[in-house]
Coordinates of C-alpha atoms and ligand atoms in Angstrom, one line a residue:
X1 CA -13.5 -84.4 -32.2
X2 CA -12.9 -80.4 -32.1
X3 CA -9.6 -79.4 -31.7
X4 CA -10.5 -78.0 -28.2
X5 CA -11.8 -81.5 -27.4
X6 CA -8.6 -83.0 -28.3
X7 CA -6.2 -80.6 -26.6
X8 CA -8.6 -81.1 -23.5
X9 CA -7.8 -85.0 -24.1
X10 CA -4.1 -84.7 -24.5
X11 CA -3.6 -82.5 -21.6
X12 CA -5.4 -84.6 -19.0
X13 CA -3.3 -87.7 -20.9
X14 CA 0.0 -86.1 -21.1
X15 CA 0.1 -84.2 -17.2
X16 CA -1.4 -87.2 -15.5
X17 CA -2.6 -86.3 -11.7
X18 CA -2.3 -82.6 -12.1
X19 CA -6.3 -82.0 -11.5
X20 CA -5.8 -77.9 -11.1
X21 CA -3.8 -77.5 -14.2
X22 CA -6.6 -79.8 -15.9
X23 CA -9.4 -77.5 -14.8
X24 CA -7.9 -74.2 -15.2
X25 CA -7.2 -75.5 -18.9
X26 CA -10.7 -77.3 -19.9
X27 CA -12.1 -73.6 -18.2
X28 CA -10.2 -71.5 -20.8
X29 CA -10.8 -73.7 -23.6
X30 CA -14.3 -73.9 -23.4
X31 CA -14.7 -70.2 -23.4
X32 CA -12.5 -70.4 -26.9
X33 CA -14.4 -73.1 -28.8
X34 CA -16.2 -70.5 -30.9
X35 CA -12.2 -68.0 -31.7
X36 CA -10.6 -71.2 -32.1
X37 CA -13.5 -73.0 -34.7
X38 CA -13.3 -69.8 -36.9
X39 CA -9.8 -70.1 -37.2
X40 CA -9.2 -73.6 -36.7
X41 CA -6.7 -74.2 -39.9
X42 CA -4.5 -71.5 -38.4
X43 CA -4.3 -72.3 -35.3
X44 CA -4.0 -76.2 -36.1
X45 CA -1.3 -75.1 -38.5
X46 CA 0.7 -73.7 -35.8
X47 CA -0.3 -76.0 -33.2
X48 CA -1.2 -73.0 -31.3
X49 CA -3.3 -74.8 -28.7
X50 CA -1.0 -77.7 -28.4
X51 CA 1.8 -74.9 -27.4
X52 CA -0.3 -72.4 -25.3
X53 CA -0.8 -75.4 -22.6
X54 CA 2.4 -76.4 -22.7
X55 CA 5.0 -73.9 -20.6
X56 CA 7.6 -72.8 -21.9
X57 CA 10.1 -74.1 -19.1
X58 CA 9.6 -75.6 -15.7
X59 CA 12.0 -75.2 -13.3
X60 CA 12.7 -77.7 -10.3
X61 CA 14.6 -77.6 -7.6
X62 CA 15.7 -78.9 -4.5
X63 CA 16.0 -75.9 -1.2
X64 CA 18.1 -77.2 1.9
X65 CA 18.3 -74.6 4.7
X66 CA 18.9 -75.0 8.2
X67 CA 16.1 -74.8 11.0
X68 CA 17.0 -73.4 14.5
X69 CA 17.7 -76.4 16.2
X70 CA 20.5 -77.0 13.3
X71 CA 19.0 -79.6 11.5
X72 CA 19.1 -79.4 7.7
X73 CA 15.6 -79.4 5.9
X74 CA 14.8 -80.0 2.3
X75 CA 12.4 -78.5 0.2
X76 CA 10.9 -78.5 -3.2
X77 CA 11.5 -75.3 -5.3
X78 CA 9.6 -74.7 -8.0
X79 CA 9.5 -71.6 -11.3
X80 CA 6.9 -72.7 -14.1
X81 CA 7.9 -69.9 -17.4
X82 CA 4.4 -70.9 -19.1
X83 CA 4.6 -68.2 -21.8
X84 CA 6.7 -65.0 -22.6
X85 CA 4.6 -64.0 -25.8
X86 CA 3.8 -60.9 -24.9
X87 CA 6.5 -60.1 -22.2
X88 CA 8.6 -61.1 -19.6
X89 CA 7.2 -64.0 -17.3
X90 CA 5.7 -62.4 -14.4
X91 CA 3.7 -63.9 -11.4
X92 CA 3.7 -64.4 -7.6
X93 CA 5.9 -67.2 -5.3
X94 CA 3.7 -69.3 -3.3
X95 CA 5.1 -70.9 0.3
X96 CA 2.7 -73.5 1.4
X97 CA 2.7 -77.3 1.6
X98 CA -0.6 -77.5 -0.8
X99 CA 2.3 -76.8 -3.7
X100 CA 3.4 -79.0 -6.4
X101 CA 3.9 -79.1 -9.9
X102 CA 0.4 -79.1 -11.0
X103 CA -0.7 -76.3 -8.8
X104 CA 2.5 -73.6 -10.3
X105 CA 1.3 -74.7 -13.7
X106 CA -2.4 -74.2 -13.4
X107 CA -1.3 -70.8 -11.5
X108 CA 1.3 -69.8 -14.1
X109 CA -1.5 -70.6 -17.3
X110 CA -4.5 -68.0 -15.5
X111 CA -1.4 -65.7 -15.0
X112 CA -0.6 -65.6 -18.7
X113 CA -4.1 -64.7 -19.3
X114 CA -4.4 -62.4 -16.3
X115 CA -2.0 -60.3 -17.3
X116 CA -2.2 -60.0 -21.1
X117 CA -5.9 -58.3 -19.5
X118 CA -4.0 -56.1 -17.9
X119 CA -2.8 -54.5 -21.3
X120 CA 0.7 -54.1 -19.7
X121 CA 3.9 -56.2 -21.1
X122 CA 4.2 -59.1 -18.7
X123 CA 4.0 -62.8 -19.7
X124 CA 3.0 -65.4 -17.2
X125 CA 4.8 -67.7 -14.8
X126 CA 4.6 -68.7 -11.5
X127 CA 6.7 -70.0 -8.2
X128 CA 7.2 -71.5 -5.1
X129 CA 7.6 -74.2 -2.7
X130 CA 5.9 -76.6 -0.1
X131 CA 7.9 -75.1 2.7
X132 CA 5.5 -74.2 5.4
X133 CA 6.0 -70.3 6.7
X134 CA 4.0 -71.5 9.6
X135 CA 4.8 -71.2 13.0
X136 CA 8.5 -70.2 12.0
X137 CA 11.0 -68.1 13.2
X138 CA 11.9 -65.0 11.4
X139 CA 15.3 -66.3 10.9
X140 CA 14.1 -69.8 9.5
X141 CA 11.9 -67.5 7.0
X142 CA 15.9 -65.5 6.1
X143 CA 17.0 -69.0 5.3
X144 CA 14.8 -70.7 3.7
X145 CA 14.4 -67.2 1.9
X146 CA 18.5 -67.3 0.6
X147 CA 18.2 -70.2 -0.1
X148 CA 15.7 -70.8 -2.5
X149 CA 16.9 -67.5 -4.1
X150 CA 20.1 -69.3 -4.7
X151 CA 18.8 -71.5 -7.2
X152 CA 16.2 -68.8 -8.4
X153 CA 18.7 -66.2 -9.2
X154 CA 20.0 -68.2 -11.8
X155 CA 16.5 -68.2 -13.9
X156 CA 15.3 -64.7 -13.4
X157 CA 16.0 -61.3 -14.4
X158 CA 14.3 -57.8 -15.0
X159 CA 14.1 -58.7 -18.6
X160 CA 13.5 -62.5 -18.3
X161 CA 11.2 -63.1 -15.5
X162 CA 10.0 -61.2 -12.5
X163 CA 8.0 -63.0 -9.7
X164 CA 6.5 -61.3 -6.4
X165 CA 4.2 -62.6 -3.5
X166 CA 1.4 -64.9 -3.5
X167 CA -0.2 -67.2 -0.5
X168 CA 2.9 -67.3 2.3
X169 CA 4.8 -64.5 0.5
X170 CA 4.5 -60.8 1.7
X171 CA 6.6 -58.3 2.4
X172 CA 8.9 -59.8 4.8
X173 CA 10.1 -62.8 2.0
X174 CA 10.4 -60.6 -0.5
X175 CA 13.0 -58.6 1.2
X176 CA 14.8 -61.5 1.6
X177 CA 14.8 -62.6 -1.6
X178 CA 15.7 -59.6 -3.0
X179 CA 18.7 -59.3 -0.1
X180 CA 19.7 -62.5 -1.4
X181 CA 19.5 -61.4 -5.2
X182 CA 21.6 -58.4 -5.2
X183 CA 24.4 -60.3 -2.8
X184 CA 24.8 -63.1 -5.5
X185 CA 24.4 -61.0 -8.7
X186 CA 26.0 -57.6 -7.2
X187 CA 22.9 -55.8 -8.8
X188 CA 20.1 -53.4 -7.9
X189 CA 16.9 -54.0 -10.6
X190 CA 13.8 -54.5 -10.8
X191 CA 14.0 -58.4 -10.4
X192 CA 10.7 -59.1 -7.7
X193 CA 7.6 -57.2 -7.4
X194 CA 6.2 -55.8 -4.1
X195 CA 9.2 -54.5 -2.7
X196 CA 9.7 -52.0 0.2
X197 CA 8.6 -48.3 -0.7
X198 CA 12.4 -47.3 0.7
X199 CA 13.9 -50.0 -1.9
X200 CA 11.7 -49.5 -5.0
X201 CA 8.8 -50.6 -4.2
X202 CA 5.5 -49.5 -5.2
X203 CA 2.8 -47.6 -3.3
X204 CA -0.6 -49.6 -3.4
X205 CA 1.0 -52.8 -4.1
X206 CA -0.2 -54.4 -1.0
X207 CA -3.4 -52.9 -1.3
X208 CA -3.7 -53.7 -5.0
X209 CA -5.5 -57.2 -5.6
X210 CA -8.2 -56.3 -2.7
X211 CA -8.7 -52.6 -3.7
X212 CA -8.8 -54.1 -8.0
X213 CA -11.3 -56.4 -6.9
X214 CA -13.8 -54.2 -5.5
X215 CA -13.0 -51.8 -7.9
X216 CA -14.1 -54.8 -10.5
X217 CA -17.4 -55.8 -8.6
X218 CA -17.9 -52.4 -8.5
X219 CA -18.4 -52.0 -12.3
X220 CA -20.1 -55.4 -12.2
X221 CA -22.8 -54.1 -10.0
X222 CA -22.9 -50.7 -12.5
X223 CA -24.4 -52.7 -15.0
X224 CA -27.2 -53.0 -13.3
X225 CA -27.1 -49.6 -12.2
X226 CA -26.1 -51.3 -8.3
X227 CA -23.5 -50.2 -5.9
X228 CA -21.7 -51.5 -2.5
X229 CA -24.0 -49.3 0.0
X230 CA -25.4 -51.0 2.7
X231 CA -24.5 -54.8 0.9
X232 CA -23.4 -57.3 2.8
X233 CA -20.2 -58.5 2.0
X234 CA -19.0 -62.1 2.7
X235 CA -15.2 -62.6 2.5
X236 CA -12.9 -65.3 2.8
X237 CA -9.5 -65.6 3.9
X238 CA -8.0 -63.2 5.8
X239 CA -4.3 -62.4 4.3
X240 CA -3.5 -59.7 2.4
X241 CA -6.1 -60.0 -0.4
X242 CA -9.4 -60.4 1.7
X243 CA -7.3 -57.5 4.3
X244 CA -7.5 -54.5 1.5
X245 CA -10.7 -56.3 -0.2
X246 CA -12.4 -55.5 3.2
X247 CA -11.1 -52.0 3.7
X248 CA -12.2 -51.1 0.3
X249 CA -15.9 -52.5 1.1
X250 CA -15.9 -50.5 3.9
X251 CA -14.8 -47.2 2.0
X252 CA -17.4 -47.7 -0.4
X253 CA -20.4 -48.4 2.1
X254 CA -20.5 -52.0 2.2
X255 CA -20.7 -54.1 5.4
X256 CA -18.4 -56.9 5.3
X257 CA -19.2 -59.8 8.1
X258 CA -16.4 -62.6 7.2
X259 CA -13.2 -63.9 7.1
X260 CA -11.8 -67.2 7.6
X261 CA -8.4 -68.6 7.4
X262 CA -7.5 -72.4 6.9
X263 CA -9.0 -73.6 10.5
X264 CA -12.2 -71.7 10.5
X265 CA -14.4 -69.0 9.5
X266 CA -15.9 -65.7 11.8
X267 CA -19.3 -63.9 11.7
X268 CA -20.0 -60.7 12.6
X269 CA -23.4 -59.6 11.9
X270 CA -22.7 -56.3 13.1
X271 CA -19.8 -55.5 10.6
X272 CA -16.3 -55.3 10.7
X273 CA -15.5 -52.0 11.1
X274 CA -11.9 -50.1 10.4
X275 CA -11.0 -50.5 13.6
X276 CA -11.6 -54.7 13.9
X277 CA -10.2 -54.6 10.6
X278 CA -7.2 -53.2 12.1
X279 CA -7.1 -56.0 14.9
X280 CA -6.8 -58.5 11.9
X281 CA -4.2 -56.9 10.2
X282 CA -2.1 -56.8 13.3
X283 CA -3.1 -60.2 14.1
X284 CA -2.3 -61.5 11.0
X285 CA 1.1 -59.4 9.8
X286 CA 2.5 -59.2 13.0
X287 CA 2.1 -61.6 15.2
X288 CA 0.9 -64.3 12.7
X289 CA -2.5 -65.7 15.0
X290 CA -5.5 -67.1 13.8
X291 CA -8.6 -65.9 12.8
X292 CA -10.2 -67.6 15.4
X293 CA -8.9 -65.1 18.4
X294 CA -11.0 -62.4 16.6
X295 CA -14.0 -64.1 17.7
X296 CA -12.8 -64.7 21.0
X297 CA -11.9 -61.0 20.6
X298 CA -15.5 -59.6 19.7
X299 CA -17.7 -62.5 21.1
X300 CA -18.8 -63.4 17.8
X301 CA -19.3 -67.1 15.8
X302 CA -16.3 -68.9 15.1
X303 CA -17.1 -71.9 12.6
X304 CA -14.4 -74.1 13.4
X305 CA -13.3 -75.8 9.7
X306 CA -15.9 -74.1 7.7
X307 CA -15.7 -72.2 5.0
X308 CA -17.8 -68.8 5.0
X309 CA -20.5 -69.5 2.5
X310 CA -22.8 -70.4 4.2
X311 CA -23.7 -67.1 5.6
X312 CA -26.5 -64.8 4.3
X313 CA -25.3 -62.2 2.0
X314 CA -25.2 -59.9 -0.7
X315 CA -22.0 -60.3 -2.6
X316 CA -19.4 -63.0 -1.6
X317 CA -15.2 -62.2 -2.6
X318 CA -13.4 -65.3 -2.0
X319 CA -10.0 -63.9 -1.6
X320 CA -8.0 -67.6 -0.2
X321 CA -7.3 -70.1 -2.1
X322 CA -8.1 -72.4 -5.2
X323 CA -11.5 -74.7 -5.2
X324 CA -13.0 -72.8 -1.6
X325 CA -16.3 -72.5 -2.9
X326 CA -18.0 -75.9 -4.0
X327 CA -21.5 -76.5 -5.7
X328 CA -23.6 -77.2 -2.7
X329 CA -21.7 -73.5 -1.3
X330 CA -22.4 -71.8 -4.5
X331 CA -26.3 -72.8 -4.2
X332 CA -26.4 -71.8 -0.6
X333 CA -24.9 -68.4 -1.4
X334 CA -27.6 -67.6 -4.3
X335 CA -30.4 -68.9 -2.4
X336 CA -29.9 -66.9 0.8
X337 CA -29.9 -64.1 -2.4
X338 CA -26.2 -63.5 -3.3
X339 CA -26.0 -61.3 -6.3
X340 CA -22.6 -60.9 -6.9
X341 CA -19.0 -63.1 -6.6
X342 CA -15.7 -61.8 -7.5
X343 CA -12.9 -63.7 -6.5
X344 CA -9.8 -62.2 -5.4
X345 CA -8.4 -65.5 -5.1
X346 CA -7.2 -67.7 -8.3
X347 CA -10.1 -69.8 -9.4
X348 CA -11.6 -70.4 -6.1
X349 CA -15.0 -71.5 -7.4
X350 CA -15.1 -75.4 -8.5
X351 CA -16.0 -75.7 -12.3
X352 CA -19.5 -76.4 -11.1
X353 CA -20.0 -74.0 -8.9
X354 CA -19.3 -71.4 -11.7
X355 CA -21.5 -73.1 -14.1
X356 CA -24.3 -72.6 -11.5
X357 CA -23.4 -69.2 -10.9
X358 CA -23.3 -68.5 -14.9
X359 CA -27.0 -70.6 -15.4
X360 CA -28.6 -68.5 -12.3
X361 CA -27.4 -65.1 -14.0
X362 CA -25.7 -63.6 -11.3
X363 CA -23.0 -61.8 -11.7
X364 CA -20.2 -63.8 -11.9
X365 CA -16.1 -62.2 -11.9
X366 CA -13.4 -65.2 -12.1
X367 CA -9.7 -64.3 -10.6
X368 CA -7.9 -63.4 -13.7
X369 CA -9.8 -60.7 -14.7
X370 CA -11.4 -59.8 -10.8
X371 CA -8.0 -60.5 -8.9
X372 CA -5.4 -58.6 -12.1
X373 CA -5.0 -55.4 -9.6
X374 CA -2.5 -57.2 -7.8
X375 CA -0.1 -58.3 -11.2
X376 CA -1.2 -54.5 -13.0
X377 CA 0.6 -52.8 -9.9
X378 CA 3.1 -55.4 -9.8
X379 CA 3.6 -53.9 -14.0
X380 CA 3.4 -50.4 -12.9
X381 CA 6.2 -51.4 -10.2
X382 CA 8.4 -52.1 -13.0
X383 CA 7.7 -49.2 -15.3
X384 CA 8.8 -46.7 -11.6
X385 CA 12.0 -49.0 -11.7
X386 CA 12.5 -48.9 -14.9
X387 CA 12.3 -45.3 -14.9
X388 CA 13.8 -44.8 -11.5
X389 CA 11.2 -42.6 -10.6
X390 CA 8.2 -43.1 -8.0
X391 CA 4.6 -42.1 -8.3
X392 CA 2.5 -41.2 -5.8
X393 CA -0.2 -42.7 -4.0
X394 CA -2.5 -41.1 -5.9
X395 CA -0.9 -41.6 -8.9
X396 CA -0.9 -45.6 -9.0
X397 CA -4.4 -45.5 -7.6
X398 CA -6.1 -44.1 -10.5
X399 CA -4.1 -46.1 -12.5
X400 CA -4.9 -49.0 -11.0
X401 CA -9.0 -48.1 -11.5
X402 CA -8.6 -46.9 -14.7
X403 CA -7.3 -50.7 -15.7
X404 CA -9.9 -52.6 -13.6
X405 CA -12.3 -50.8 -15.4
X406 CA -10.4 -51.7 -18.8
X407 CA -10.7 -55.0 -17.9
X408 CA -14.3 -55.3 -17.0
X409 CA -14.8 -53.1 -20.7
X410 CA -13.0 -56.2 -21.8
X411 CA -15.2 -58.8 -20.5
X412 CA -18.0 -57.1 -21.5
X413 CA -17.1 -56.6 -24.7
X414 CA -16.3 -60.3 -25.8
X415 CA -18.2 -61.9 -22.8
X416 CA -22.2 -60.2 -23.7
X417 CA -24.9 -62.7 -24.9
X418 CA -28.0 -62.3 -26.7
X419 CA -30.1 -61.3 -24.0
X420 CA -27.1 -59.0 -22.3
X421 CA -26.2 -61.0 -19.8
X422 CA -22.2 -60.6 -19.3
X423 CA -20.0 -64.4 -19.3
X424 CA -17.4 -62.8 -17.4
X425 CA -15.7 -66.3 -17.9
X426 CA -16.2 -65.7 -21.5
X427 CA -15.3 -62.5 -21.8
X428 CA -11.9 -62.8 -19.9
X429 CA -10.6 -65.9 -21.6
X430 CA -11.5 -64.6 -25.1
X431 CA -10.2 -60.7 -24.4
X432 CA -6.7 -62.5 -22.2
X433 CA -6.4 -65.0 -25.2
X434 CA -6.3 -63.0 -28.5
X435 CA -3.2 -60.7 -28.0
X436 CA -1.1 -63.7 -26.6
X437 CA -2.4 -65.8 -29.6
X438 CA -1.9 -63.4 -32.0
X439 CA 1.6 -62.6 -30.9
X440 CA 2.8 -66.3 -30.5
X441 CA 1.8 -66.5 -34.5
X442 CA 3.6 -63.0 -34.8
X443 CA 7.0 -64.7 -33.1
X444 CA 7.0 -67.9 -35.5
X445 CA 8.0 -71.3 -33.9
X446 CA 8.2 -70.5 -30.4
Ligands
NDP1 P1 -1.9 -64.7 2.1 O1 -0.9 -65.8 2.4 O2 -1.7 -63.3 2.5 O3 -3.3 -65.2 2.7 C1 -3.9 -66.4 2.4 C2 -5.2 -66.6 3.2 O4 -5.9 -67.7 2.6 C3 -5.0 -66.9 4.6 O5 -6.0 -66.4 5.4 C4 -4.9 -68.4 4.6 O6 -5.2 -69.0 5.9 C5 -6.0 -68.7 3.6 N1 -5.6 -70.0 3.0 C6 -4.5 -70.3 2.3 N2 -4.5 -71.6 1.9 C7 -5.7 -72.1 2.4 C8 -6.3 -73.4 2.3 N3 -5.7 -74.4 1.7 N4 -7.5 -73.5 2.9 C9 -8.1 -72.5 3.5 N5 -7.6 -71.3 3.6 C10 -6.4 -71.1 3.1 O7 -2.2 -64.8 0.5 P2 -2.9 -63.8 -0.4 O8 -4.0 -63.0 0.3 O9 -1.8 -63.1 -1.1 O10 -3.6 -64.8 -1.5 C11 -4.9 -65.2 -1.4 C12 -5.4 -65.7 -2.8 O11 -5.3 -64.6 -3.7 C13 -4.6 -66.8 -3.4 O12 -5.5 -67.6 -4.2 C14 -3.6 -66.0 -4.4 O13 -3.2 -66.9 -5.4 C15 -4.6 -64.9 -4.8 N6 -3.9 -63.8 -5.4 C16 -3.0 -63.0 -4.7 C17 -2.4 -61.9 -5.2 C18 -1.5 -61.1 -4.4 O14 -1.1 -60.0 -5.0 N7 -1.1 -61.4 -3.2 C19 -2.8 -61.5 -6.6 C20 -3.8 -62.2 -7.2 C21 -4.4 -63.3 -6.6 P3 -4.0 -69.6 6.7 O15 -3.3 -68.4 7.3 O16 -4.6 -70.5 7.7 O17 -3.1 -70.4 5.8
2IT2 O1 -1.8 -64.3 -8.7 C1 -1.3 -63.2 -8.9 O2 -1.6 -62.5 -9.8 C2 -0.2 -62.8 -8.0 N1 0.1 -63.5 -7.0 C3 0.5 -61.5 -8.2 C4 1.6 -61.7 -9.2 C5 2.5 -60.5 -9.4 O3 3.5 -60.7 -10.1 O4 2.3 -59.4 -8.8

């Protein structure tokens, strides 16, 4: 058996039940059969493989806080450090009830390789909980929020670990958690990502996974001298990733017809323009609704408990949540004549589903390197604190494009076959892998 194989073997043998953390390994893996063959007695040596899908630590924890009618509740907490090769763990907090162990790990595994793309110092981890943000009351949110900071605070660090937002996680919870940071360790750093602009935040943070992503599909579509003008965009989700994906469609000329949240999806044929997009940002930062009122807003379709896919388009950016886009979905989508998927969301596509999308030759950007603006901002938010400087809009912008398009140079360079076509898959596994490999065998026995 190759050493790939038998890694594959051990981790479905040794994590039993954690079916994300399986995939997101076997998907990685594969991509590194022919790196990891031509320098097998190396990396056997160090049992490299054996410790790259292992974390490094995993945290677990219990959260009690008190709901409004003063009843206690308990929670699971949860901080996976998967791997600090290359820098401090970095990665987003997750509030949802979907969350247990095998979901952080799988999460915290594409965020080591994620960021190592980025080309900034951040290693990978990942958070969070299976408290529900849902339907509560801004003060349940504070609790909960102090709470499970409580534990945290204890773990992480400007120099040991830095996490930030993810699904259920936005601005309002990180200023929480930081307000509950700096009360128990009586300092001001650089401890979460996606912080306030008046308390060392970073412009474009919010905008950065949705505006990285286009700005990736972008240079996807360049290499076949293609741009977003007049496509038709298909998006899923409707937080803050598909939000600034859409907006940055629309800049760009595209015309973007879904979103969808976890009841249902909406179609409108005729676009949503920056002012509907507007009504869903409102609707869905402030006061928290469904996705549904926007087609009782705009008399459109509202597919109750379906998924988006199934709509004719272009290019389709799932920007939601993991295993959102099925096989049956992903042969819908290239036979209605879908050119293009770039997902904004962490491996949304089912291992199938990308396999049909590499064998039909479309182009084809998975999360870590597609969905890396979000983490590369969250990096440049730390370089501003560590300086205690802030740049401008501007500033962080181009920055941001100029290391999208780094990463697609990346995928393209270790991801092009014989007849040209780009693996993204490839190309970002290989180009995430090497500098995390190479500095685990740098460190010695870590
Ligand atoms: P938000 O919480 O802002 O939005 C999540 C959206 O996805 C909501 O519309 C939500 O619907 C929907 N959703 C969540 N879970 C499910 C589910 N189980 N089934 C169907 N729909 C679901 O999160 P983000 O926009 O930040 O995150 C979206 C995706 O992007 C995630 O995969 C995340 O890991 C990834 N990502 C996020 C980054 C960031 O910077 N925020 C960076 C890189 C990747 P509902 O409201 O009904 O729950
Ligand atoms: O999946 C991700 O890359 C994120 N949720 C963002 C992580 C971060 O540290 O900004």
């Amino acid at each position: 058996m190759s050493y790939v194989d038998e890694i594959i073997v051990k981790v479905v043998a040794n994590n039993p039940g954690e079916t994300e953390f399986h995939q997101a390994v076997e998907e990685v893996l594969n991509s590194l059969r022919f790196v990891v063959d031509e320098n097998e007695e190396e990396f056997r040596k160090a049992a490299l493989l054996e410790r790259l899908v292992e974390p490094e630590r995993c945290i677990l924890f219990r959260v009690p806080w008190v709901d409004d009618k003063g009843q206690v509740q308990v929670n699971k907490g949860y901080r996976v450090q998967f791997n600090s090769a290359i820098g401090p763990y970095k990665g987003g907090l997750r509030f949802h009830p979907s969350v247990n162990l095998g979901i952080i790990k799988f999460l915290g595994f594409e965020q080591t390789f994620k960021n190592s793309l980025t080309g900034l110092p951040i290693g990978g981890g990942k958070g969070g909980s299976d408290f529900d943000p849902k339907g509560k009351s801004d003060r349940e949110i504070m609790a909960f929020c102090q709470s499970f900071m409580t534990e945290l605070s204890r773990h992480i660090g400007p120099y040991t670990d830095v996490p930030a937002g993810d699904i259920g996680v936005g601005g309002r919870e990180i200023g929480f958690l930081f307000g509950q940071y700096k009360r128990i360790k009586n300092e001001f750093t650089g401890v979460l990502t996606g912080k306030g602009i008046g308390w060392g935040g970073s412009l474009i943070r919010p905008e950065a996974t949705g505006y990285g992503t286009v700005y990736f599909a972008e240079e996807m579509l360049k290499t076949r001298n293609d741009n977003f003008k007049g496509k038709v965009v298909a998006i899923s989700g409707s937080g803050n990733v598909a939000q600034f994906a859409a907006e940055k469609v629309l800049k760009l000329g595209g015309k973007v017809v879904t979103f969808s949240d976890s009841s249902g999806s909406i179609y409108d044929p005729d676009g949503i323009d920056k002012e509907k997009l507007n009504f869903v940002m409102e609707l869905k930062n402030v006061h928290r609704g469904r996705i549904k009122e926007y087609a009782e807003k705009y008399n459109v379709e509202y597919m109750a408990k379906k998924r988006p896919w199934s709509v004719k388009c272009d290019v389709a950016l799932p920007c939601a949540t993991e295993n959102e886009l099925n096989l049956e979905e992903a042969k819908t989508l290239t036979s209605n004549g879908c050119i293009l998927v770039a997902e904004g969301a962490n491996m949304p596509s089912t291992e199938d589903a990308v396999h049909h999308f590499i064998n039909s030759k479309i182009l084809y950007g998975p999360g870590k390197a597609a969905n890396a603006g979000g983490v590369a901002v969250s990096g440049l938010e730390m370089t501003q604190n560590s300086m205690r400087l802030a740049w401008s809009r501007k500033e962080v912008d181009s920055k941001l494009h100029s290391i999208m398009k780094n990463i697609h140079n990346i995928c393209v360079t270790h991801g092009k076959e014989s007849d040209n076509f780009v693996n993204y898959v490839k190309g970002a596994n290989i180009g995430g892998f090497v500098k995390v490999a190479n500095s685990m065998i740098s460190q010695g026995l870590v």
